[in-house]
Short mmCIF file of C-alpha atoms and ligand atoms in Angstrom, two decimals:
data_model
loop_
_atom_site.label_atom_id
_atom_site.label_comp_id
_atom_site.label_asym_id
_atom_site.label_seq_id
_atom_site.Cartn_x
_atom_site.Cartn_y
_atom_site.Cartn_z
CA MET B 1 -26.09 18.68 -28.23
CA LYS B 2 -23.07 20.41 -26.77
CA LEU B 3 -23.22 21.90 -23.34
CA PRO B 4 -21.13 24.85 -22.20
CA LEU B 5 -18.47 23.31 -20.02
CA ALA B 6 -17.28 26.07 -17.69
CA PRO B 7 -20.66 26.94 -16.09
CA VAL B 8 -21.39 23.22 -15.79
CA ILE B 9 -18.43 22.70 -13.45
CA GLY B 10 -19.21 25.85 -11.43
CA LEU B 11 -22.76 24.79 -10.73
CA ALA B 12 -21.94 21.17 -10.25
CA MET B 13 -19.49 21.88 -7.43
CA GLY B 14 -22.21 23.77 -5.63
CA VAL B 15 -24.63 20.89 -5.96
CA LEU B 16 -22.08 18.39 -4.79
CA ALA B 17 -21.21 20.36 -1.74
CA ALA B 18 -24.81 20.01 -0.58
CA LEU B 19 -24.99 16.22 -1.15
CA SER B 20 -23.45 13.68 1.20
CA LEU B 21 -20.28 12.76 -0.55
CA PRO B 22 -17.51 10.51 0.66
CA SER B 23 -14.17 12.14 -0.06
CA ASN B 24 -13.22 9.52 -2.68
CA VAL B 25 -16.27 9.95 -4.90
CA ARG B 26 -14.92 11.65 -7.99
CA ALA B 27 -16.24 15.12 -8.63
CA GLU B 28 -16.57 14.52 -12.40
CA SER B 29 -19.80 12.60 -11.65
CA ALA B 30 -21.33 16.11 -11.63
CA VAL B 31 -23.56 17.28 -14.41
CA ASP B 32 -25.42 20.57 -14.92
CA TRP B 33 -28.83 19.09 -14.31
CA SER B 34 -30.61 22.35 -15.10
CA ALA B 35 -29.78 21.73 -18.73
CA ILE B 36 -31.13 18.15 -18.87
CA PRO B 37 -34.82 17.51 -19.58
CA LYS B 38 -36.89 16.00 -16.82
CA THR B 39 -39.39 13.16 -17.27
CA THR B 40 -41.75 12.22 -14.50
CA LEU B 41 -42.73 8.55 -14.26
CA THR B 42 -45.69 7.51 -12.15
CA LEU B 43 -44.82 4.44 -10.21
CA PHE B 44 -47.79 2.63 -8.63
CA TYR B 45 -48.53 0.21 -5.87
CA PRO B 46 -48.76 -3.22 -7.60
CA GLY B 47 -49.88 -5.50 -4.81
CA GLN B 48 -49.94 -9.14 -5.99
CA SER B 49 -50.30 -8.39 -9.69
CA GLY B 50 -47.57 -10.86 -10.59
CA TYR B 51 -46.77 -12.97 -13.67
CA ASP B 52 -49.37 -15.61 -12.76
CA TRP B 53 -52.29 -13.21 -12.10
CA LEU B 54 -51.59 -11.27 -15.31
CA ARG B 55 -51.91 -14.50 -17.28
CA SER B 56 -54.97 -15.74 -15.42
CA SER B 57 -58.62 -15.19 -16.39
CA ASP B 58 -58.87 -12.77 -13.39
CA HIS B 59 -57.02 -10.30 -15.61
CA LYS B 60 -60.22 -10.08 -17.60
CA ARG B 61 -60.10 -9.71 -21.39
CA ALA B 62 -56.37 -9.14 -21.13
CA TYR B 63 -54.68 -12.34 -20.19
CA SER B 64 -54.38 -13.83 -23.65
CA LYS B 65 -52.90 -10.58 -24.91
CA VAL B 66 -50.38 -10.59 -22.04
CA ILE B 67 -49.40 -14.14 -22.94
CA GLU B 68 -48.93 -13.06 -26.55
CA GLY B 69 -46.57 -10.35 -25.33
CA ASP B 70 -48.67 -7.21 -25.59
CA SER B 71 -47.31 -4.27 -23.62
CA CYS B 72 -48.93 -3.16 -20.39
CA VAL B 73 -49.16 0.44 -21.65
CA SER B 74 -51.01 -0.63 -24.78
CA CYS B 75 -54.05 -0.93 -22.47
CA HIS B 76 -53.07 0.94 -19.30
CA GLU B 77 -51.36 4.11 -20.47
CA GLY B 78 -52.08 6.89 -18.00
CA GLU B 79 -53.96 4.55 -15.60
CA GLU B 80 -51.23 4.32 -13.01
CA LYS B 81 -52.99 6.45 -10.40
CA ASP B 82 -56.28 4.57 -10.75
CA ILE B 83 -54.61 1.15 -10.59
CA GLY B 84 -52.47 2.13 -7.62
CA GLN B 85 -55.55 3.47 -5.75
CA LEU B 86 -57.59 0.30 -6.41
CA ILE B 87 -54.79 -1.94 -5.12
CA VAL B 88 -53.35 0.06 -2.22
CA THR B 89 -56.80 0.29 -0.60
CA GLY B 90 -57.22 -3.48 -0.89
CA GLU B 91 -60.05 -3.32 -3.41
CA ARG B 92 -58.00 -5.51 -5.73
CA LEU B 93 -54.90 -7.68 -5.54
CA GLU B 94 -53.91 -6.69 -2.01
CA PRO B 95 -55.11 -9.05 0.73
CA ASP B 96 -53.31 -7.12 3.49
CA PRO B 97 -53.43 -3.36 2.84
CA ILE B 98 -51.28 -0.94 4.87
CA GLU B 99 -53.49 1.83 6.16
CA GLY B 100 -52.81 5.33 4.86
CA LYS B 101 -50.25 4.25 2.32
CA ASN B 102 -49.84 6.41 -0.81
CA ALA B 103 -51.06 4.83 -4.12
CA THR B 104 -48.27 6.22 -6.32
CA VAL B 105 -44.88 7.90 -6.28
CA ASP B 106 -43.93 10.43 -8.93
CA LEU B 107 -40.32 9.71 -9.88
CA ALA B 108 -38.70 12.64 -11.63
CA MET B 109 -35.84 11.42 -13.77
CA GLN B 110 -33.08 12.99 -15.83
CA VAL B 111 -30.50 11.08 -17.84
CA ALA B 112 -27.33 12.11 -19.62
CA TYR B 113 -24.23 10.35 -20.88
CA ASP B 114 -20.73 10.97 -22.02
CA ASP B 115 -17.99 8.79 -23.51
CA GLU B 116 -17.38 6.97 -20.26
CA ASN B 117 -20.51 7.28 -18.10
CA THR B 118 -24.24 7.38 -17.85
CA HIS B 119 -25.59 9.93 -15.35
CA PHE B 120 -28.99 9.70 -13.76
CA ARG B 121 -30.67 12.11 -11.39
CA PHE B 122 -33.84 10.99 -9.53
CA GLN B 123 -36.14 12.91 -7.22
CA TRP B 124 -39.19 11.75 -5.30
CA LYS B 125 -41.23 12.79 -2.30
CA THR B 126 -41.25 10.49 0.71
CA GLN B 127 -44.36 9.74 2.70
CA MET B 128 -42.38 10.01 5.95
CA ASP B 129 -41.13 13.29 7.32
CA ARG B 130 -37.61 11.97 7.76
CA PRO B 131 -35.23 9.97 5.54
CA GLY B 132 -35.78 6.20 5.77
CA GLN B 133 -32.20 5.42 6.61
CA MET B 134 -32.60 3.11 9.64
CA HIS B 135 -32.46 -0.61 8.87
CA ASN B 136 -32.14 -3.83 10.91
CA TYR B 137 -31.51 -1.94 14.12
CA ILE B 138 -30.81 -3.85 17.33
CA ARG B 139 -31.75 -2.80 20.88
CA TYR B 140 -30.37 -3.88 24.25
CA ASN B 141 -33.18 -5.03 26.50
CA GLY B 142 -31.12 -5.08 29.73
CA GLU B 143 -29.88 -8.62 29.18
CA ALA B 144 -29.40 -9.20 25.49
CA TRP B 145 -29.56 -7.57 22.04
CA GLU B 146 -32.75 -8.02 20.00
CA PHE B 147 -33.85 -6.82 16.61
CA TYR B 148 -35.72 -3.57 16.92
CA GLY B 149 -38.29 -2.36 14.42
CA SER B 150 -39.21 -3.84 11.06
CA HIS B 151 -41.06 -3.14 7.85
CA ARG B 152 -44.67 -2.07 7.93
CA ALA B 153 -46.13 -5.31 6.64
CA SER B 154 -44.65 -7.39 9.51
CA SER B 155 -47.16 -8.52 12.08
CA LYS B 156 -45.20 -6.92 14.96
CA VAL B 157 -45.30 -3.49 13.27
CA ARG B 158 -48.94 -3.86 12.31
CA SER B 159 -49.82 -4.69 15.93
CA GLY B 160 -47.83 -1.79 17.29
CA GLU B 161 -45.39 -3.97 19.17
CA GLN B 162 -42.43 -2.72 17.14
CA PRO B 163 -41.84 0.62 15.29
CA PRO B 164 -41.63 0.82 11.54
CA LEU B 165 -37.89 0.97 10.68
CA TYR B 166 -36.75 -0.03 7.23
CA GLU B 167 -34.64 1.70 4.59
CA ASP B 168 -35.87 3.66 1.55
CA ARG B 169 -34.71 2.26 -1.78
CA LEU B 170 -34.57 3.01 -5.47
CA ALA B 171 -34.18 0.05 -7.83
CA ILE B 172 -33.23 0.10 -11.55
CA MET B 173 -33.62 -2.82 -13.91
CA VAL B 174 -31.92 -2.72 -17.31
CA ASP B 175 -32.49 -5.00 -20.32
CA ASP B 176 -30.64 -4.66 -23.61
CA GLY B 177 -33.31 -6.50 -25.60
CA SER B 178 -32.02 -9.98 -24.68
CA VAL B 179 -34.90 -10.79 -22.32
CA PRO B 180 -38.11 -11.72 -24.23
CA ASN B 181 -40.97 -9.35 -23.43
CA PHE B 182 -39.07 -7.18 -20.99
CA ALA B 183 -39.59 -4.15 -23.22
CA ALA B 184 -43.38 -4.66 -23.07
CA GLN B 185 -43.92 -6.04 -19.58
CA GLY B 186 -40.83 -4.96 -17.60
CA CYS B 187 -40.53 -5.80 -13.90
CA TRP B 188 -43.75 -7.87 -13.98
CA LEU B 189 -41.82 -10.66 -15.73
CA SER B 190 -39.72 -11.15 -12.62
CA CYS B 191 -42.53 -11.36 -10.10
CA HIS B 192 -44.14 -14.74 -9.46
CA ASN B 193 -46.31 -16.84 -7.17
CA GLY B 194 -44.14 -18.60 -4.62
CA MET B 195 -42.05 -15.55 -3.89
CA ARG B 196 -41.84 -13.75 -0.55
CA ASP B 197 -45.22 -12.07 0.12
CA MET B 198 -46.77 -13.43 -3.05
CA PRO B 199 -49.56 -16.04 -3.28
CA GLU B 200 -48.57 -19.64 -2.61
CA GLU B 201 -45.33 -18.58 -0.89
CA ALA B 202 -42.83 -21.48 -1.11
CA SER B 203 -41.81 -23.16 2.14
CA LYS B 204 -38.21 -23.52 3.29
CA ASP B 205 -38.52 -27.31 3.07
CA ASP B 206 -39.79 -27.18 -0.49
CA ILE B 207 -36.95 -24.88 -1.52
CA ALA B 208 -34.33 -26.99 0.21
CA SER B 209 -34.91 -29.89 -2.12
CA ASN B 210 -34.76 -27.83 -5.33
CA PRO B 211 -31.47 -28.61 -7.13
CA ILE B 212 -30.79 -25.02 -8.17
CA LEU B 213 -32.16 -22.99 -5.23
CA GLY B 214 -31.94 -25.50 -2.42
CA SER B 215 -29.24 -26.83 -0.08
CA GLU B 216 -27.30 -28.42 -2.95
CA GLY B 217 -27.44 -25.19 -4.95
CA LEU B 218 -27.79 -21.52 -4.02
CA ASN B 219 -29.05 -22.56 -0.54
CA LYS B 220 -31.85 -20.01 -0.33
CA GLY B 221 -34.55 -19.85 2.29
CA ASP B 222 -37.11 -17.97 0.17
CA ILE B 223 -37.94 -17.24 -3.48
CA ARG B 224 -37.09 -13.86 -4.97
CA LYS B 225 -37.27 -12.38 -8.43
CA TYR B 226 -36.52 -14.62 -11.41
CA LEU B 227 -37.02 -14.57 -15.18
CA PRO B 228 -39.44 -16.97 -16.90
CA SER B 229 -36.62 -18.11 -19.25
CA SER B 230 -34.92 -19.82 -16.29
CA ARG B 231 -37.92 -22.15 -15.85
CA THR B 232 -39.12 -25.14 -17.89
CA ASP B 233 -42.93 -24.74 -17.76
CA GLU B 234 -45.35 -22.26 -19.29
CA GLU B 235 -46.42 -20.83 -15.93
CA ALA B 236 -42.71 -20.21 -15.05
CA SER B 237 -43.27 -21.98 -11.73
CA TRP B 238 -40.66 -21.20 -9.12
CA ASP B 239 -39.75 -24.87 -8.71
CA ALA B 240 -39.56 -25.70 -12.45
CA THR B 241 -35.94 -24.62 -12.63
CA LYS B 242 -33.82 -25.38 -15.69
CA LEU B 243 -30.56 -27.34 -15.28
CA ALA B 244 -27.51 -25.49 -13.98
CA ASP B 245 -25.68 -25.62 -17.32
CA GLU B 246 -28.75 -24.28 -19.16
CA ILE B 247 -28.92 -21.37 -16.71
CA ALA B 248 -25.18 -20.77 -17.09
CA ALA B 249 -25.62 -20.69 -20.88
CA LEU B 250 -28.38 -18.08 -20.61
CA LYS B 251 -26.14 -15.96 -18.42
CA ALA B 252 -23.20 -16.29 -20.81
CA GLU B 253 -25.46 -15.15 -23.63
CA GLY B 254 -26.41 -12.03 -21.59
CA LYS B 255 -30.05 -13.11 -21.16
CA PHE B 256 -30.45 -11.60 -17.72
CA VAL B 257 -31.56 -8.15 -16.47
CA ASP B 258 -29.24 -5.90 -14.57
CA LEU B 259 -30.71 -4.91 -11.19
CA MET B 260 -29.16 -2.27 -8.97
CA GLN B 261 -30.49 -0.69 -5.86
CA TRP B 262 -29.67 2.49 -4.01
CA ARG B 263 -30.28 1.88 -0.36
CA ALA B 264 -30.67 4.73 2.07
CA ALA B 265 -29.09 2.83 4.93
CA ARG B 266 -26.92 0.17 3.39
CA SER B 267 -25.26 1.91 0.44
CA ALA B 268 -26.03 5.68 0.34
CA PRO B 269 -23.93 6.60 3.40
CA VAL B 270 -20.78 5.52 1.48
CA GLY B 271 -21.80 7.05 -1.87
CA MET B 272 -22.78 3.73 -3.43
CA ALA B 273 -25.64 1.60 -4.74
CA ASP B 274 -25.52 -2.19 -4.87
CA ASP B 275 -25.20 -4.17 -8.11
CA GLY B 276 -26.96 -7.33 -8.98
CA TYR B 277 -28.85 -9.18 -11.72
CA VAL B 278 -31.96 -11.30 -12.14
CA LEU B 279 -31.95 -14.67 -13.90
CA GLU B 280 -32.80 -17.84 -11.90
CA TYR B 281 -32.95 -15.64 -8.72
CA ARG B 282 -32.17 -12.11 -7.66
CA LEU B 283 -28.44 -12.33 -7.15
CA PHE B 284 -25.62 -9.97 -6.40
CA ASP B 285 -22.79 -9.52 -8.89
CA ALA B 286 -19.48 -11.21 -8.21
CA GLY B 287 -17.37 -9.57 -5.52
CA LYS B 288 -18.42 -7.87 -2.32
CA ASN B 289 -21.33 -5.60 -1.48
CA PRO B 290 -20.98 -2.38 0.51
CA PHE B 291 -22.99 -3.88 3.35
CA SER B 292 -22.77 -6.80 5.75
CA TRP B 293 -24.19 -7.82 9.17
CA ASN B 294 -23.00 -6.10 12.28
CA VAL B 295 -24.47 -8.80 14.44
CA ASP B 296 -23.88 -12.51 14.76
CA ARG B 297 -27.44 -13.62 14.19
CA LYS B 298 -27.03 -16.90 16.11
CA THR B 299 -25.67 -15.32 19.32
CA MET B 300 -27.10 -11.83 18.68
CA THR B 301 -23.74 -10.30 19.58
CA PRO B 302 -22.82 -7.04 17.82
CA LYS B 303 -19.47 -6.91 16.07
CA PHE B 304 -18.89 -3.13 16.15
CA MET B 305 -20.22 -0.09 18.02
CA PHE B 306 -19.80 3.60 17.35
CA ASP B 307 -16.42 5.15 18.07
CA ALA B 308 -17.32 7.61 20.81
CA GLU B 309 -14.17 9.62 20.15
CA LYS B 310 -15.42 10.30 16.64
CA VAL B 311 -19.20 10.60 17.01
CA GLY B 312 -19.60 11.36 20.70
CA VAL B 313 -21.53 8.18 21.70
CA LYS B 314 -20.94 4.40 21.61
CA ALA B 315 -24.61 3.81 20.77
CA ILE B 316 -27.79 5.79 20.28
CA THR B 317 -31.00 5.31 22.17
CA VAL B 318 -34.56 4.53 21.05
CA ASP B 319 -35.37 8.23 21.47
CA ASP B 320 -32.53 9.26 19.16
CA ILE B 321 -33.93 7.38 16.17
CA GLY B 322 -34.72 9.91 13.46
CA ASP B 323 -32.82 12.71 15.20
CA PRO B 324 -30.60 14.16 12.41
CA SER B 325 -27.92 15.24 14.86
CA LYS B 326 -27.29 11.64 15.90
CA PRO B 327 -25.23 9.04 14.01
CA TYR B 328 -27.40 6.42 12.27
CA VAL B 329 -25.02 4.20 10.37
CA LEU B 330 -21.84 2.27 11.22
CA ILE B 331 -19.20 2.83 8.52
CA HIS B 332 -16.30 0.45 8.97
CA GLU B 333 -13.58 2.76 7.80
CA GLU B 334 -15.03 5.89 9.56
CA ASN B 335 -16.79 5.66 12.87
CA VAL B 336 -16.57 2.23 14.48
CA VAL B 337 -14.60 0.38 17.15
CA ALA B 338 -14.86 -3.33 18.07
CA TYR B 339 -17.90 -4.10 20.22
CA ASP B 340 -17.10 -4.12 23.92
CA PRO B 341 -19.54 -6.33 25.87
CA ASP B 342 -18.44 -4.61 29.13
CA ALA B 343 -19.08 -1.04 27.99
CA GLY B 344 -21.92 -0.54 30.48
CA TRP B 345 -24.91 -1.25 28.18
CA LYS B 346 -28.28 0.02 29.31
CA ALA B 347 -31.76 -1.08 28.35
CA GLY B 348 -32.84 1.03 25.34
CA ASP B 349 -29.36 1.37 23.81
CA VAL B 350 -29.55 0.94 20.03
CA LEU B 351 -26.98 0.00 17.37
CA PRO B 352 -27.33 -0.55 13.64
CA GLY B 353 -27.45 -4.29 12.93
CA ARG B 354 -25.66 -3.56 9.64
CA LEU B 355 -22.16 -2.51 8.82
CA VAL B 356 -21.44 -0.44 5.74
CA SER B 357 -18.14 -0.16 3.98
CA ARG B 358 -16.93 1.44 0.79
CA ALA B 359 -13.36 0.31 1.31
CA GLY B 360 -14.50 -3.28 1.70
CA ALA B 361 -16.68 -3.39 -1.43
CA GLU B 362 -15.03 -5.22 -4.33
CA GLY B 363 -15.38 -6.44 -7.88
CA SER B 364 -18.46 -6.20 -10.03
CA ALA B 365 -20.68 -5.86 -6.88
CA ALA B 366 -18.95 -2.59 -6.21
CA ASP B 367 -19.45 -0.99 -9.68
CA ASN B 368 -21.99 1.66 -8.46
CA ASP B 369 -19.50 3.76 -6.52
CA GLN B 370 -20.47 7.28 -7.77
CA VAL B 371 -23.90 7.79 -6.16
CA THR B 372 -24.66 10.84 -4.09
CA SER B 373 -27.90 11.52 -2.32
CA LYS B 374 -29.64 13.86 0.04
CA TRP B 375 -33.03 14.10 1.67
CA GLU B 376 -34.34 17.65 2.02
CA ASP B 377 -37.84 19.05 2.57
CA GLY B 378 -39.35 15.61 2.15
CA VAL B 379 -37.63 14.88 -1.15
CA TRP B 380 -34.91 12.44 -1.96
CA THR B 381 -32.43 13.55 -4.64
CA VAL B 382 -30.13 10.79 -5.91
CA GLU B 383 -27.42 11.47 -8.50
CA TRP B 384 -26.09 8.29 -9.89
CA THR B 385 -23.19 7.94 -12.25
CA ARG B 386 -22.37 4.55 -13.76
CA LYS B 387 -19.67 3.48 -16.15
CA ARG B 388 -21.17 2.61 -19.55
CA ASP B 389 -18.76 -0.30 -19.69
CA THR B 390 -18.23 -1.53 -16.19
CA GLY B 391 -15.77 -4.11 -17.38
CA HIS B 392 -18.11 -6.84 -16.13
CA PRO B 393 -20.35 -7.86 -19.05
CA GLU B 394 -20.86 -11.24 -17.35
CA ASP B 395 -23.32 -9.68 -14.84
CA ASP B 396 -23.84 -6.09 -16.09
CA LYS B 397 -25.48 -4.43 -19.10
CA ILE B 398 -23.01 -2.38 -21.13
CA ILE B 399 -24.48 0.87 -22.52
CA GLU B 400 -23.52 1.25 -26.15
CA ASP B 401 -23.89 4.38 -28.22
CA GLY B 402 -26.65 4.31 -30.82
CA LYS B 403 -28.80 1.91 -28.81
CA ALA B 404 -31.93 2.02 -26.65
CA TYR B 405 -32.28 0.04 -23.45
CA ASN B 406 -35.37 -1.02 -21.54
CA PHE B 407 -35.55 0.21 -18.00
CA GLY B 408 -37.78 -0.61 -15.05
CA PHE B 409 -37.82 1.61 -11.94
CA ALA B 410 -39.08 0.89 -8.44
CA VAL B 411 -39.15 2.80 -5.18
CA HIS B 412 -39.53 1.38 -1.69
CA ASP B 413 -40.98 4.18 0.42
CA ASP B 414 -41.90 4.48 4.04
CA ASN B 415 -40.51 1.38 5.74
CA VAL B 416 -41.53 -1.36 3.39
CA THR B 417 -40.01 -4.31 1.49
CA THR B 418 -41.08 -6.86 -1.13
CA ARG B 419 -44.43 -6.24 -2.95
CA PHE B 420 -45.17 -3.09 -0.82
CA HIS B 421 -43.11 -0.92 -3.24
CA TYR B 422 -44.06 1.27 -6.24
CA VAL B 423 -43.28 0.03 -9.73
CA GLY B 424 -43.47 1.70 -13.14
CA PHE B 425 -44.34 0.25 -16.56
CA PRO B 426 -41.07 -0.21 -18.48
CA VAL B 427 -39.63 2.66 -20.51
CA SER B 428 -36.93 2.68 -23.14
CA ILE B 429 -34.05 5.16 -22.89
CA GLY B 430 -32.17 5.93 -26.09
CA PHE B 431 -28.46 6.70 -25.93
CA GLY B 432 -28.00 8.29 -29.33
CA ALA B 433 -31.08 6.34 -30.47
CA GLU B 434 -34.84 6.62 -30.37
CA GLY B 435 -36.45 5.81 -27.02
CA ASP B 436 -39.38 6.82 -24.86
CA ILE B 437 -36.79 9.07 -23.22
CA GLN B 438 -33.63 10.40 -24.87
CA ALA B 439 -30.46 10.53 -22.78
CA THR B 440 -28.74 13.91 -23.28
CA PRO B 441 -25.27 13.58 -24.69
CA LEU B 442 -22.62 15.63 -22.84
CA GLN B 443 -19.31 16.85 -24.13
C1 HEC R 501 -55.23 -6.14 -23.72
C2 HEC R 501 -55.27 -5.10 -22.73
C3 HEC R 501 -54.45 -5.24 -21.47
C4 HEC R 501 -53.13 -5.52 -21.38
C5 HEC R 501 -52.14 -5.82 -22.46
C6 HEC R 501 -52.81 -5.48 -19.96
N1 HEC R 501 -53.92 -5.21 -19.25
FE1 HEC R 501 -54.10 -5.06 -17.21
N2 HEC R 501 -56.09 -4.85 -17.35
C7 HEC R 501 -56.77 -4.77 -18.49
C8 HEC R 501 -58.16 -4.61 -18.15
C9 HEC R 501 -59.31 -4.49 -19.21
C10 HEC R 501 -58.27 -4.62 -16.77
C11 HEC R 501 -59.48 -4.55 -15.89
C12 HEC R 501 -60.07 -5.95 -15.78
C13 HEC R 501 -61.10 -6.07 -14.75
O1 HEC R 501 -61.95 -5.22 -14.67
O2 HEC R 501 -60.97 -7.03 -14.00
C14 HEC R 501 -56.92 -4.78 -16.28
C15 HEC R 501 -56.61 -4.82 -14.95
C16 HEC R 501 -55.29 -4.74 -14.46
C17 HEC R 501 -54.97 -4.58 -13.08
C18 HEC R 501 -55.88 -4.56 -11.88
C19 HEC R 501 -56.28 -3.15 -11.51
C20 HEC R 501 -57.45 -2.68 -12.37
O3 HEC R 501 -57.38 -1.57 -12.92
O4 HEC R 501 -58.46 -3.41 -12.42
C21 HEC R 501 -53.58 -4.52 -13.05
C22 HEC R 501 -52.66 -4.35 -11.80
C23 HEC R 501 -53.12 -4.71 -14.37
N3 HEC R 501 -54.20 -4.85 -15.19
C24 HEC R 501 -51.79 -4.66 -14.69
C25 HEC R 501 -51.34 -4.99 -15.97
C26 HEC R 501 -49.90 -5.10 -16.32
C27 HEC R 501 -48.80 -5.02 -15.30
C28 HEC R 501 -49.86 -5.45 -17.61
C29 HEC R 501 -48.58 -5.78 -18.39
C30 HEC R 501 -47.84 -6.96 -18.01
C31 HEC R 501 -51.17 -5.45 -18.14
N4 HEC R 501 -52.03 -5.17 -17.11
C32 HEC R 501 -51.54 -5.69 -19.45
C33 HEC R 501 -56.29 -4.78 -19.74
C34 HEC R 501 -54.95 -5.07 -20.12
#
């Protein structure tokens, strides 16, 4: 299909003007979205429906089929709303429900591609009446800086001691067919007992002695997503890790899933998304992310504050949170100066505990650098252009013409993290090939 080029550019410039767009995001990321078909995916609240539960006799009449590799939609097509409702209310698979939380998110998606790039446009409604772009904030209490706010599942937010403050996110997983069963079971392959907020959560001490994940290896303090192929036992137990050279061989063969996340606080303000992959853990690609800490977490000393000459204030206050006229993010190359401990801090002053930088992002971790987003009337719109060949096949999936890829999408909405997100059954997207969804070729 050929699209008329001139009107495309005219309209696209209008769209871009409305989106937040750092000056060095290239304008050719624009597409005439009105000409691209829209698919709406229903993402649902999954609770603790992980790998282990799906293969247990609690998943009645289904577990042996799941072990054999049957697809979720072969039994659950169109059931997303019902499943989400059962789980979000705590009737099933959610020991600790969050009151009032939506059961599903409708994710509208459009996808196009040209010789160089894939282009995605996503839209979804948020439960909150402001964009979730505050994350890891710190507040001065009159004597010292402390973390302020957290995600809704934390005990301090549940008890009302702290406000809910956590960024909105959109995550994309991509498999090129190299990961067994991903086409059929998608994200659920990566979610296991032992992980943060899953049953039998692994302790720091147990993790420390694991040769791959512990102090001699990746030095992790918790368990995050991983693929069953990186484990030695049938249950894909978190601690049954394969040997380092076996894992390296899987990675070299491309047997990982690409995982990238648009983050409303930590990447969106600089027109980016992060870039990672899942194999033995959820890891970032080589190089440097667009975000880092703005606070030394041992001494709780900020590193930067707002540049008052540029944004009018050195910090915001608790009351300013959510006020769209106030700054909400520290961008290294735009609006910060070094933290001054003698600047006359008052109780209730607030700074972001994170620092964001486009200029500082590097290498494969910085591949998603053409992502624009805006929140308007309760809806996020994210336009995401990614190179088909990022030049980093060692930790990315390269999108070839004439091939379909398996995608998993997830949204973290309304101040949540970990399992408290919405996830969709996997879908295939064809780029010049058959798929559940066809990407539109552009000229
Ligand atoms: C062979 C058919 C079949 C397959 C394949 C299957 N399921 Fe199920 N699933 C069921 C049935 C039947 C139930 C209800 C069982 C019960 O009443 O306890 C269920 C229940 C569930 C529930 C609990 C909510 C509910 O409606 O009771 C979730 C969550 C779930 N399945 C997710 C999945 C996911 C994710 C996959 C893919 C990895 C999957 N299922 C694959 C048949 C299947």
